[in-house]
Structures are given as structure tokens and as C-alpha cells.
XYZ file of N, CA and C in Angstrom:
867
model
N 0.747 57.324 223.578
C 0.565 55.993 222.845
C 0.519 55.549 223.903
N -0.596 54.548 223.564
C -0.842 53.497 224.641
C 0.377 51.982 224.817
N 0.024 51.564 226.039
C 1.356 50.735 226.634
C 0.635 49.200 226.040
N 1.679 48.517 225.266
C 1.007 47.395 224.991
C 1.079 46.372 226.083
N 0.033 45.188 225.985
C -0.162 44.737 226.863
C 0.741 43.746 227.124
N 1.266 43.314 228.236
C 2.384 42.325 228.917
C 1.798 41.194 228.836
N 2.594 39.922 228.473
C 2.380 38.657 228.738
C 2.451 38.602 230.073
N 1.720 37.638 230.293
C 1.656 37.376 231.888
C 2.680 36.173 232.076
N 3.285 36.643 233.610
C 4.350 35.503 233.729
C 3.908 34.227 234.055
N 4.314 33.344 233.376
C 4.283 31.937 233.388
C 5.580 31.175 233.913
N 5.933 30.710 234.660
C 7.146 30.186 235.100
C 7.243 29.004 234.362
N 6.204 28.636 234.078
C 6.064 26.847 233.365
C 6.224 26.921 231.593
N 6.034 28.160 231.083
C 6.133 28.169 229.902
C 6.657 27.328 229.282
N 8.605 27.336 229.381
C 9.209 26.459 228.746
C 8.788 25.431 228.783
N 8.042 24.269 229.323
C 7.435 23.214 229.513
C 6.733 22.643 228.377
N 5.939 24.239 227.676
C 4.709 23.527 226.788
C 5.199 24.165 225.633
N 6.606 24.371 225.386
C 7.118 25.202 224.127
C 8.297 23.841 223.674
N 8.523 23.209 222.688
C 9.401 22.302 222.672
C 10.590 23.457 221.567
N 11.801 22.539 221.175
C 12.852 23.226 220.554
C 11.764 23.415 219.107
N 11.628 22.211 218.525
C 11.015 22.064 217.473
C 9.607 23.038 217.201
N 8.904 23.162 217.957
C 7.786 23.987 217.945
C 8.296 25.546 217.622
N 9.059 26.124 218.738
C 9.928 27.019 218.741
C 10.380 27.655 216.987
N 11.009 26.575 216.765
C 11.420 27.247 215.262
C 11.177 26.837 214.268
N 9.710 26.422 214.213
C 8.809 25.955 213.030
C 8.118 27.308 212.430
N 8.611 27.664 211.355
C 8.113 28.304 210.658
C 6.601 28.054 209.916
N 5.619 27.350 210.119
C 4.772 26.761 209.561
C 4.104 27.610 209.304
N 2.846 27.725 208.084
C 2.239 28.791 208.024
C 2.578 30.147 207.993
N 3.787 30.756 207.909
C 4.340 31.955 208.398
C 4.856 32.359 206.759
N 4.833 33.319 206.272
C 5.110 33.596 205.161
C 6.345 34.728 204.804
N 7.520 34.489 204.373
C 8.930 35.107 204.716
C 8.715 35.698 203.128
N 9.568 37.067 203.481
C 10.203 37.632 201.918
C 11.764 37.453 202.032
N 12.271 37.075 200.906
C 13.748 37.293 200.932
C 14.519 38.130 199.978
N 14.912 39.775 200.045
C 15.395 40.098 199.100
C 16.663 39.655 198.374
N 17.365 39.334 197.187
C 18.212 38.698 196.665
C 18.327 37.437 196.988
N 17.261 36.884 196.951
C 16.916 35.369 197.399
C 16.895 34.172 195.723
N 17.580 34.931 194.911
C 17.794 34.222 193.615
C 18.674 33.153 193.760
N 19.852 33.883 194.381
C 20.907 32.691 194.291
C 21.705 33.272 195.722
N 23.013 32.886 195.532
C 24.017 33.315 196.907
C 23.287 32.649 198.016
N 23.969 33.775 199.364
C 23.472 33.358 200.583
C 21.868 33.716 200.465
N 21.142 34.407 199.732
C 19.425 34.418 199.833
C 18.786 33.743 199.502
N 19.697 32.342 198.575
C 19.078 31.270 198.258
C 18.984 30.283 199.445
N 20.119 30.095 199.688
C 20.095 29.053 201.080
C 19.161 29.671 202.187
N 18.695 31.190 202.192
C 17.856 31.198 203.467
C 16.286 30.530 202.760
N 16.230 30.810 201.673
C 14.708 30.604 201.249
C 14.832 28.582 201.383
N 15.770 28.177 201.287
C 15.771 26.918 201.527
C 15.510 26.722 202.627
N 16.233 27.217 203.741
C 15.878 26.892 205.304
C 14.793 27.478 205.591
N 13.926 28.050 204.922
C 12.330 28.585 205.519
C 11.871 27.804 205.241
N 11.863 27.101 203.762
C 11.075 25.992 203.356
C 11.467 24.749 203.957
N 12.362 24.679 204.605
C 12.858 23.158 205.225
C 11.946 23.373 206.682
N 11.915 24.369 207.238
C 10.784 24.430 208.638
C 9.554 25.185 208.346
N 9.033 24.572 206.992
C 7.531 24.864 206.624
C 7.080 26.396 206.109
N 8.195 27.368 206.171
C 7.556 28.293 205.904
C 7.201 28.698 204.341
N 6.636 29.856 203.889
C 6.094 29.660 202.857
C 7.414 30.935 202.362
N 7.681 31.246 201.203
C 9.138 31.872 200.587
C 8.619 32.982 199.583
N 8.684 34.103 199.394
C 8.287 35.134 198.673
C 9.907 35.797 197.981
N 10.656 35.275 197.211
C 12.122 35.642 196.731
C 11.819 36.690 195.764
N 13.030 37.666 195.978
C 12.539 39.262 195.294
C 13.764 39.109 195.172
N 14.159 39.359 193.457
C 15.923 39.638 192.904
C 15.343 40.431 191.826
N 16.598 41.005 191.375
C 16.351 41.341 190.055
C 16.965 40.753 188.802
N 17.553 39.531 189.404
C 17.607 38.435 188.014
C 16.356 37.892 187.076
N 16.702 37.791 186.327
C 15.707 37.440 185.578
C 14.861 35.757 185.572
N 16.330 34.855 185.932
C 16.345 33.770 185.743
C 16.946 33.321 187.075
N 16.565 32.674 188.377
C 17.375 32.401 189.344
C 18.058 31.222 189.099
N 18.763 30.680 190.238
C 19.629 29.690 190.429
C 18.787 28.531 190.536
N 19.278 27.570 189.292
C 18.604 25.884 189.185
C 17.933 25.297 190.582
N 18.789 25.736 191.920
C 18.663 24.873 192.999
C 17.046 26.188 193.657
N 16.735 26.957 192.944
C 15.354 27.479 193.448
C 14.190 26.729 193.050
N 14.669 26.103 191.979
C 13.025 25.191 191.412
C 13.300 24.184 192.324
N 14.271 24.079 192.298
C 13.940 22.460 193.777
C 13.491 22.942 195.174
N 13.841 23.899 195.115
C 12.777 24.352 196.486
C 11.425 24.368 196.293
N 11.336 25.200 195.078
C 9.935 25.224 194.554
C 9.018 24.001 194.657
N 9.584 22.823 193.931
C 8.617 21.287 193.794
C 9.046 20.511 195.057
N 10.098 21.161 195.969
C 10.009 19.568 196.960
C 9.570 19.761 198.318
N 9.754 20.580 198.340
C 9.150 21.081 199.981
C 7.718 21.293 200.139
N 6.726 21.211 199.803
C 5.271 21.292 200.008
C 4.958 22.647 200.700
N 5.667 23.722 200.430
C 5.396 25.167 200.673
C 4.970 25.864 199.587
N 4.623 27.193 199.777
C 4.206 28.228 198.421
C 5.825 29.010 198.314
N 6.289 28.790 197.138
C 7.745 29.597 196.670
C 7.110 30.059 195.310
N 7.246 31.282 195.294
C 7.180 32.213 194.210
C 8.818 33.242 194.384
N 8.661 33.551 192.835
C 9.707 34.720 192.278
C 9.115 35.939 191.915
N 9.796 36.973 192.276
C 9.251 38.125 191.833
C 10.656 38.970 191.402
N 10.243 39.764 190.313
C 11.486 40.645 189.951
C 11.499 41.842 190.513
N 12.134 42.653 191.523
C 11.981 43.033 192.290
C 13.703 44.304 192.460
N 13.341 45.359 191.768
C 14.846 46.316 192.319
C 14.365 47.332 193.631
N 15.370 46.561 194.735
C 15.432 47.151 195.812
C 15.494 48.530 196.134
N 16.094 49.334 194.910
C 16.574 50.961 194.885
C 15.161 51.548 194.383
N 14.233 50.933 193.881
C 13.342 51.546 193.349
C 11.918 51.369 194.393
N 11.824 52.381 195.052
C 10.572 52.507 196.166
C 9.600 52.260 195.908
N 8.764 52.825 194.809
C 7.634 52.863 193.926
C 7.504 51.359 193.508
N 8.809 50.514 192.847
C 8.251 49.467 191.886
C 8.424 48.224 193.287
N 9.223 48.970 194.267
C 9.323 47.527 195.252
C 7.935 47.803 195.929
N 7.200 48.638 196.169
C 6.240 48.717 196.914
C 4.715 47.832 196.074
N 5.149 48.107 194.738
C 4.321 47.455 194.171
C 4.532 45.591 194.198
N 5.266 45.490 194.513
C 5.739 44.355 194.395
C 5.385 43.602 195.616
N 5.867 44.606 196.900
C 5.493 43.977 198.459
C 3.673 43.523 198.412
N 3.078 44.425 197.860
C 1.652 44.643 197.570
C 1.302 43.094 197.022
N 2.048 42.978 195.819
C 1.768 41.666 194.825
C 2.101 40.341 196.004
N 2.991 40.456 196.629
C 3.147 39.320 197.817
C 1.780 39.379 198.698
N 1.420 40.158 199.240
C 0.306 40.634 200.062
C -0.760 39.900 199.276
N -0.757 40.294 198.320
C -2.222 39.804 197.513
C -2.224 38.286 197.131
N -0.959 37.505 197.309
C -0.617 36.244 196.890
C -0.631 35.505 198.182
N 0.485 35.880 198.889
C 0.176 34.682 200.323
C -0.675 35.582 201.227
N -1.371 36.603 201.132
C -2.048 37.090 202.535
C -1.435 37.984 203.402
N -0.310 37.374 203.577
C 0.175 38.629 204.827
C 1.783 38.424 204.958
N 2.642 38.826 205.542
C 3.802 38.727 205.444
C 4.332 38.848 207.027
N 5.185 37.529 207.471
C 5.801 37.734 208.892
C 7.068 37.647 209.032
N 7.770 37.689 207.760
C 9.080 38.052 208.294
C 9.918 38.505 206.585
N 11.080 38.841 207.155
C 11.664 39.584 205.871
C 13.131 39.297 206.050
N 14.067 38.534 205.128
C 15.589 38.768 205.176
C 16.179 39.387 204.106
N 16.848 40.417 204.379
C 17.740 41.415 203.487
C 18.701 40.557 202.864
N 19.045 40.334 201.697
C 20.238 39.505 200.991
C 20.635 40.296 200.154
N 19.994 41.358 199.615
C 20.464 41.778 198.567
C 21.437 42.758 198.615
N 22.797 42.920 197.956
C 23.655 43.458 198.191
C 24.717 43.616 196.928
N 25.683 44.239 197.010
C 26.758 44.183 195.854
C 28.322 44.621 196.992
N 29.210 44.372 196.360
C 30.600 44.500 196.733
C 31.335 45.068 195.722
N 31.808 45.957 195.691
C 32.929 46.477 194.491
C 34.014 46.385 195.049
N 35.165 45.818 194.364
C 36.666 46.131 194.694
C 37.282 47.133 194.222
N 37.357 48.278 194.695
C 38.380 49.214 194.026
C 38.855 50.571 194.869
N 40.005 50.794 194.610
C 40.731 51.892 195.548
C 39.506 52.998 195.753
N 40.100 53.388 197.156
C 38.533 54.629 197.735
C 39.325 56.011 196.791
N 40.498 56.249 196.106
C 41.142 57.124 195.694
C 40.367 57.365 194.242
N 39.810 56.388 193.639
C 39.744 56.377 192.396
C 37.990 56.185 192.092
N 37.346 55.897 193.308
C 35.937 55.572 193.389
C 35.165 56.715 192.429
N 34.275 56.555 191.793
C 33.433 57.343 191.099
C 32.184 57.738 192.029
N 31.888 58.653 191.856
C 30.489 58.843 192.658
C 29.455 58.166 192.254
N 28.895 57.744 190.993
C 27.992 56.790 190.783
C 28.026 55.387 191.319
N 29.280 55.282 191.180
C 29.870 53.935 191.924
C 29.255 53.724 193.303
N 29.418 54.789 193.997
C 29.601 54.595 195.839
C 28.064 54.887 195.669
N 27.378 55.671 195.177
C 25.848 55.759 195.045
C 25.372 54.361 195.114
N 25.258 54.104 194.194
C 24.861 52.204 193.964
C 25.201 51.964 194.544
N 26.282 51.263 195.342
C 26.740 50.388 196.445
C 25.743 51.131 197.682
N 25.554 52.263 198.217
C 24.518 52.707 199.080
C 23.453 52.605 198.815
N 23.077 52.505 197.296
C 21.387 52.209 196.915
C 20.789 50.978 197.394
N 21.654 49.796 196.801
C 21.600 48.540 197.054
C 21.420 48.118 198.479
N 22.771 48.365 199.184
C 23.007 47.847 200.267
C 22.418 48.093 201.425
N 22.248 49.897 201.740
C 21.445 50.648 202.644
C 20.427 50.982 202.561
N 19.873 51.614 201.404
C 18.681 52.149 201.071
C 17.499 51.162 200.524
N 18.267 49.923 199.696
C 17.152 49.006 199.513
C 16.726 47.981 200.568
N 17.847 48.230 201.616
C 17.341 47.266 202.857
C 16.205 47.922 203.983
N 16.461 49.418 203.819
C 15.863 50.557 204.678
C 14.349 49.920 203.642
N 14.543 50.593 202.613
C 12.557 50.699 201.630
C 12.296 49.122 202.301
N 12.742 48.187 201.741
C 12.262 46.348 202.030
C 11.702 46.301 203.787
N 12.715 46.936 204.571
C 12.168 46.713 205.939
C 10.897 47.724 206.101
N 10.597 48.883 205.647
C 9.736 49.848 206.084
C 8.420 48.993 205.345
N 8.614 48.619 203.865
C 7.594 47.646 203.451
C 6.985 46.623 204.270
N 8.119 46.049 204.932
C 7.627 44.570 205.726
C 6.715 45.172 206.347
N 7.609 46.153 207.532
C 7.207 46.470 208.949
C 5.679 46.882 208.758
N 5.301 47.634 208.028
C 3.796 48.347 207.646
C 3.118 47.642 207.437
N 3.124 46.615 206.396
C 2.188 45.529 206.839
C 2.502 44.558 208.084
N 3.559 44.514 208.454
C 3.141 43.032 209.757
C 2.431 44.631 211.086
N 2.604 45.624 210.777
C 2.190 46.244 212.039
C 0.496 46.408 211.741
N -0.075 45.964 210.265
C -1.635 46.232 210.426
C -2.145 45.098 210.509
N -1.991 43.529 209.944
C -2.531 42.606 209.665
C -3.027 41.778 210.955
N -3.756 41.129 210.161
C -4.702 40.359 211.746
C -3.664 39.568 212.327
N -4.084 39.228 213.089
C -3.105 38.055 214.226
C -3.963 36.644 213.506
N -2.458 35.689 214.035
C -3.166 34.623 213.372
C -2.610 33.708 214.488
N -3.112 32.256 214.527
C -2.465 31.383 215.566
C -1.119 30.964 215.763
N -0.267 31.130 214.302
C 0.975 31.040 214.413
C 1.529 32.005 214.685
N 1.065 33.203 214.358
C 2.178 34.584 214.513
C 0.690 35.823 215.378
N 0.602 35.545 216.274
C -0.310 36.858 216.997
C 0.079 38.297 216.720
N 1.187 38.161 216.499
C 1.033 40.060 216.315
C 3.002 40.099 215.501
N 3.255 40.866 215.151
C 3.850 41.652 214.332
C 4.865 40.574 213.353
N 6.235 40.580 213.536
C 7.080 39.783 212.763
C 8.626 40.154 213.384
N 9.235 39.663 212.229
C 10.625 39.423 212.372
C 11.574 39.968 211.099
N 12.274 40.875 210.858
C 12.963 41.293 210.211
C 14.786 41.089 210.234
N 15.539 40.366 209.107
C 16.841 40.168 209.236
C 17.378 40.703 208.657
N 18.546 41.421 208.699
C 19.160 41.888 207.997
C 20.268 41.524 207.551
N 20.820 41.114 206.630
C 22.393 40.601 206.004
C 23.481 41.475 206.102
N 23.799 41.473 206.967
C 25.273 42.466 207.472
C 26.526 42.274 206.576
N 27.483 42.198 207.536
C 28.944 41.640 207.032
C 29.977 41.403 208.203
N 31.007 41.110 207.871
C 31.846 41.323 208.887
C 32.886 42.653 208.563
N 32.369 42.867 207.392
C 32.967 43.851 206.588
C 32.571 45.371 207.487
N 31.380 45.354 208.620
C 30.550 46.171 208.772
C 31.737 46.610 210.123
N 32.454 45.743 210.654
C 33.188 45.524 211.943
C 34.887 45.809 211.985
N 35.554 45.220 210.460
C 36.911 45.516 210.312
C 36.785 45.571 208.784
N 38.503 45.984 208.437
C 38.446 46.439 206.870
C 38.617 44.715 206.306
N 38.635 45.015 204.974
C 38.341 43.385 204.253
C 40.008 43.478 203.401
N 40.362 42.880 204.221
C 41.718 42.577 203.746
C 42.322 42.174 202.451
N 43.128 42.556 201.657
C 43.342 42.097 200.327
C 42.289 42.700 199.926
N 41.432 43.689 199.964
C 40.285 44.391 198.787
C 40.193 45.966 199.548
N 39.753 46.270 198.357
C 39.617 48.040 198.649
C 37.786 48.210 198.711
N 37.199 47.935 199.892
C 35.873 47.839 199.788
C 35.273 49.134 200.806
N 35.790 50.244 200.373
C 35.387 51.250 201.707
C 33.597 51.482 201.718
N 33.236 51.323 200.568
C 31.603 51.631 200.222
C 31.170 50.474 201.127
N 31.312 49.557 200.370
C 30.714 47.989 201.331
C 30.780 48.243 202.790
N 32.055 48.457 203.229
C 32.321 48.368 204.596
C 31.287 49.338 204.970
N 31.083 50.608 204.930
C 30.380 51.474 205.379
C 29.055 51.414 205.320
N 28.404 50.929 204.266
C 27.307 50.709 204.161
C 26.489 49.341 205.032
N 27.354 48.523 204.897
C 27.314 47.234 205.735
C 27.234 47.693 207.288
N 28.034 48.628 207.847
C 28.298 49.457 209.182
C 26.467 50.336 209.172
N 26.110 50.552 208.087
C 25.027 51.267 207.953
C 23.630 50.779 208.266
N 23.576 49.087 207.831
C 22.804 48.443 207.899
C 22.560 47.831 209.782
N 23.564 47.766 210.114
C 24.093 47.014 211.438
C 23.311 48.401 212.480
N 23.634 49.486 212.559
C 22.927 50.620 213.178
C 22.103 50.524 212.490
N 21.034 50.556 211.732
C 20.038 50.144 211.122
C 19.050 49.698 211.726
N 19.710 48.096 212.138
C 19.309 47.134 213.114
C 19.045 47.362 214.479
N 20.002 47.714 214.779
C 19.604 48.385 216.322
C 18.779 49.356 216.667
N 18.504 50.344 215.511
C 17.323 51.639 215.779
C 16.216 51.289 215.516
N 15.685 50.407 214.811
C 14.610 50.113 214.036
C 14.182 48.531 215.322
N 14.815 48.232 216.125
C 14.781 47.251 216.782
C 13.914 47.598 218.073
N 14.373 49.066 218.438
C 14.138 49.649 219.464
C 12.630 50.421 219.100
N 12.821 51.094 217.835
C 11.564 52.088 217.716
C 10.160 51.024 217.407
N 10.625 49.575 216.901
C 9.131 48.733 216.484
C 9.048 47.717 217.277
N 9.417 47.784 218.576
C 9.627 46.686 219.727
C 8.085 46.960 220.264
N 7.048 47.854 219.805
C 5.843 48.221 220.550
C 4.933 47.451 219.672
N 5.491 47.454 218.303
C 4.373 46.984 217.193
C 4.932 45.410 217.075
N 5.505 44.795 218.126
C 5.597 43.724 217.961
C 6.654 43.143 217.071
N 7.703 43.894 216.291
C 8.109 43.748 215.085
C 9.806 43.996 215.661
N 10.521 42.467 215.720
C 11.951 42.297 215.964
C 12.747 42.744 214.985
N 13.494 43.093 215.066
C 14.951 43.865 213.873
C 16.351 42.966 214.665
N 17.191 42.327 213.554
C 18.412 42.323 214.066
C 19.077 41.857 212.568
N 20.508 41.548 212.764
C 21.411 41.909 211.516
C 22.142 40.679 211.810
N 22.342 39.515 210.952
C 23.373 38.931 210.987
C 24.699 39.164 209.891
N 25.888 39.423 210.894
C 27.510 39.455 209.614
C 28.259 38.358 209.465
N 27.629 37.595 208.275
C 28.591 36.163 208.044
C 30.279 36.919 207.906
N 30.815 36.175 207.801
C 32.351 36.308 207.667
C 32.620 35.529 205.927
N 33.457 35.395 205.812
C 34.113 34.474 204.386
C 33.295 33.401 203.993
N 32.181 33.385 202.884
C 31.532 32.208 202.737
C 31.275 31.911 201.551
N 31.442 30.307 201.199
C 31.603 29.629 200.320
C 29.905 29.765 199.372
N 29.957 30.815 198.255
C 28.829 30.851 197.404
C 29.862 30.985 196.017
N 28.918 31.027 194.685
C 29.497 30.747 193.552
C 30.217 32.039 193.207
N 30.011 32.998 193.942
C 30.624 34.154 193.755
C 32.333 34.252 194.115
N 32.076 33.516 195.737
C 33.426 33.616 195.989
C 34.265 32.645 195.710
N 33.279 31.189 195.007
C 34.740 30.481 194.495
C 35.449 30.783 193.139
N 34.629 32.025 192.391
C 35.208 32.612 191.265
C 36.031 33.219 191.480
N 36.109 34.327 192.794
C 37.050 35.337 193.217
C 38.041 34.458 193.754
N 38.105 33.205 194.458
C 39.389 32.539 194.842
C 39.660 32.118 193.843
N 39.606 31.672 192.311
C 39.905 30.957 191.176
C 40.487 31.865 190.934
N 40.020 33.123 190.501
C 40.800 34.159 189.789
C 41.856 34.557 190.724
N 41.876 35.055 191.623
C 42.754 35.932 192.773
C 43.033 34.740 194.252
N 43.903 33.543 193.777
C 44.327 32.749 194.554
C 44.980 33.125 195.969
N 45.426 34.766 195.799
C 45.931 35.217 196.861
C 44.565 35.449 198.034
N 43.654 35.779 197.398
C 42.644 36.563 198.282
C 41.878 34.560 198.636
N 41.751 33.793 197.845
C 41.510 32.701 198.519
C 41.975 32.325 199.576
N 43.283 32.542 199.818
C 44.392 31.930 200.806
C 44.228 33.066 202.168
N 43.830 34.137 201.820
C 43.261 34.816 203.192
C 41.974 34.475 203.674
N 41.116 34.156 202.943
C 39.644 33.504 203.368
C 39.759 32.470 203.755
N 40.823 31.269 203.798
C 40.793 30.346 203.741
C 41.677 29.874 205.224
N 42.437 30.727 205.144
C 43.486 30.531 205.951
C 43.544 31.839 207.488
N 43.198 32.552 207.087
C 43.362 33.859 208.061
C 42.193 33.691 209.226
N 40.706 33.356 208.969
C 39.849 33.096 210.143
C 40.425 31.896 210.970
N 40.698 32.080 211.837
C 40.816 31.229 213.544
C 40.412 29.796 213.161
N 39.423 29.250 212.319
C 38.710 27.957 212.269
C 39.338 27.501 210.941
N 40.009 28.269 210.264
C 40.692 27.868 209.048
C 40.424 27.288 207.897
N 38.897 28.057 207.601
C 38.303 27.846 206.277
C 37.398 28.698 206.465
N 36.537 28.707 204.901
C 35.837 29.641 204.930
C 34.561 29.221 205.485
N 33.141 29.644 205.568
C 32.220 29.364 206.428
C 31.155 28.866 205.003
N 30.576 27.856 205.567
C 29.463 27.144 204.155
C 28.380 27.664 204.789
N 27.318 28.133 203.375
C 25.959 28.721 203.837
C 25.046 27.854 204.948
N 25.442 26.397 204.693
C 24.606 25.749 205.890
C 24.742 26.308 207.287
N 25.822 27.100 207.706
C 26.422 27.655 208.364
C 25.554 28.727 209.077
N 24.781 29.470 208.219
C 24.004 30.560 208.249
C 22.184 30.134 208.487
N 22.133 29.046 207.776
C 20.760 28.218 207.878
C 20.010 28.360 209.317
N 20.919 27.959 210.138
C 19.998 27.985 211.444
C 19.810 29.142 212.193
N 20.932 30.186 212.041
C 20.885 31.406 212.593
C 19.777 32.185 212.015
N 19.447 32.273 210.718
C 18.620 33.290 210.102
C 17.043 32.614 210.676
N 16.652 30.940 210.432
C 15.593 30.441 210.877
C 15.361 30.723 212.570
N 16.561 30.615 213.472
C 16.302 31.065 214.802
C 15.693 32.798 214.695
N 16.489 33.737 214.545
C 15.868 34.887 213.828
C 14.817 34.995 213.916
N 14.198 34.253 212.811
C 12.555 34.476 212.082
C 11.816 33.961 213.022
N 12.254 33.333 214.021
C 10.715 32.655 214.339
C 10.713 32.544 215.789
N 10.310 31.978 216.706
C 9.884 32.429 217.834
C 10.455 31.842 218.774
N 11.947 31.407 218.407
C 12.667 30.955 219.305
C 13.739 31.988 219.942
N 13.670 33.214 218.749
C 14.180 34.526 218.989
C 12.931 35.582 220.102
N 12.179 34.976 220.312
C 10.990 36.178 220.825
C 11.572 36.901 221.570
N 12.740 36.850 222.070
C 13.075 38.009 223.418
C 14.253 38.534 222.667
N 14.696 38.573 221.293
C 15.971 38.923 220.716
C 15.751 39.854 220.038
N 16.262 41.069 220.077
C 15.933 42.273 218.942
C 17.040 43.328 219.170
N 17.444 44.021 218.087
C 18.719 45.261 217.883
C 19.984 44.498 218.337
N 20.098 43.331 217.542
C 21.466 42.653 217.804
C 22.136 42.209 216.689
N 23.354 42.233 216.591
C 23.947 41.603 215.489
C 24.658 40.375 215.989
N 24.269 39.386 214.580
C 25.250 38.018 215.465
C 26.397 37.934 214.194
N 27.458 37.735 214.664
C 28.558 37.773 213.825
C 29.131 36.197 213.709
N 29.122 35.922 212.305
C 29.371 34.575 212.335
C 30.566 34.396 211.209
N 31.668 33.674 212.066
C 32.764 34.262 210.986
C 34.138 33.556 210.898
N 33.739 32.481 211.838
C 35.205 31.873 212.256
C 36.044 32.260 212.894
N 35.475 33.202 213.836
C 36.651 33.826 214.361
C 37.023 35.184 214.337
N 37.087 35.227 212.771
C 37.859 36.399 212.408
C 37.587 37.487 213.126
N 36.351 38.050 213.427
C 36.143 39.522 214.214
C 36.820 39.438 215.362
N 37.356 38.559 216.024
C 38.206 38.557 217.192
C 39.339 38.704 216.798
N 39.909 38.033 215.369
C 41.595 37.943 215.536
C 41.801 36.969 214.467
N 42.806 37.886 213.406
C 43.160 36.998 212.340
C 44.429 35.928 212.325
N 44.622 34.852 212.061
C 45.434 34.333 212.072
C 46.511 34.357 210.867
N 47.826 34.457 211.339
C 48.683 34.757 210.193
C 49.826 33.835 209.331
N 50.110 32.863 210.464
C 51.117 31.949 209.677
C 49.997 30.556 210.184
N 49.810 30.033 208.811
C 49.308 28.876 208.924
C 49.831 27.710 209.807
N 50.973 27.515 210.203
C 51.388 26.565 211.671
C 50.764 27.144 212.741
N 49.975 28.211 212.659
C 49.626 28.580 214.030
C 48.223 27.743 214.560
N 47.814 27.176 215.562
C 46.728 26.327 215.775
C 45.658 26.646 216.735
């Protein structure tokens, strides 16, 4: 196999690339699975804000109202495609349609996922399989389809080669979820972290970078509903992170843009933990500071 050409050494390169230029996604097309609501919708907004085109894939028939705001107000192409990430052939057809509509794929964010709270001893095989099919296999399938396109498409001024893949993993890949029984979620997200590391190595020669982000407790419509229905869970989410709050989706926008953009050109096979410090330790007593 031919060794990829190395970039010539240029000690003054940093003078010619501003932070704004490095973080720009202008001209690029980013595919986001699970992007019709929740974290994925925030990622779609972030991409649009820095000039990227967005192809949102989701099983929902109707997205959150904010999707239409992104579609109308940012001067980039934003389209919604109905897709089941667990159905490879159907998903392949959707990716083909994205390439037909946008011309290329420069980045992928896999935000599609589910989390079921149920005792390990009571879990049914079909329920466990559904979690792994969506969280792990759905991530694998989307990454493979995106990478195939990235590896074969023509270079451009804004993307000379390859692309970037960002998996949305979870703090649950690193520590058990306190107050919840989420064995399949924890293990399926652990597999996602491991997959990013392996693919980052395997696909480096193609110019494709692969990383993951492991968020902690994040404020979304779903977690707000959980905290309302289960106040004790809200207490855990808001008081046990050392920073004494849940994360806001705004806390994830720049990290996702960073990993998709040239700002992270030398960053691959990594997992970025954005957890308010909970991956390092939990605070038990609200009086602790």
C-alpha cells in the first residue's frame, strides 16, 4: 500500500491560518444522525452558524420547531431525511440521496441513540438488542457509509482530502449511571468510544479523522422531563457534578465544530469528556465547594 504524501514542514504555517478560518465549515456538508431534536439539533445549529451545510437524518416524521429556524435563517443548505440507522440498506439509500443533493460529505456526527432505564436482571433480549442496534451498530453503519464517500470524492479548496467523523458517546461509557439502571446504554456507548479509537487509526491514511465526545448530564427536552418526573434524578444531575449544574447544549457546540473543522487537523482517535468534572469525581454533599 502506498504511503500517503506528507505535508512539507512549514514553521510559519500558523501565521497564515486564523482561528476563525480554522473553525470555519464554509462549503462543507455535514451529516448528523438523530439531528431532528436534542443534542443533534444543537449540532446542526452549530454547523450552520459556521457556514456548513447540514443533512439531518432522523426517524422522526416531524422535527423540533427549531429545525425550521435553522433551515430559514442561516443562509446554508439544511435538509431533513427520514432514516433508520439500524437498517443498513435503507440508510445507504439515504446517504446516496444526500450525496445526490449536496454533492459530497465532509463530516458526520452520530447523535442518534436511546437510553432505557431498566434492571439488568429484568432486561428482555429484544430490548437489549434494540439499544445496541441503535447506539452501536447505527453508529458503525453511518460511519462506514460516510467514510466510503469521503475516501472517494474529489478534493476541493475547502477540503483537500478525507473528512471528520464525530461519535456522540457518553459519560456512561466511563462510569455507571447513578440512580439509573442503564447497563446496555453504558456498554453500547463504551463500544462507540472504542470504535472511534480503532477507526481513527485505520482511516488516518485516507485523511479521515475519527473522534468521540462523551457528554455528562445535558439539558434537553428529554432530561427536563426526566427531572420533572423523577426529582431525585434531577438532584443527582444538578448537584453531583463538581461544577454543580447540568451542561447546556451550548457547551457542546464549539467542541463539535472544532472536531469537524481544520482546527483539529492533528486530532484523531480521542474521546473528549465534557461532564462538568463528574468523570473525575462526584460531590455528595451540597455544602462541598
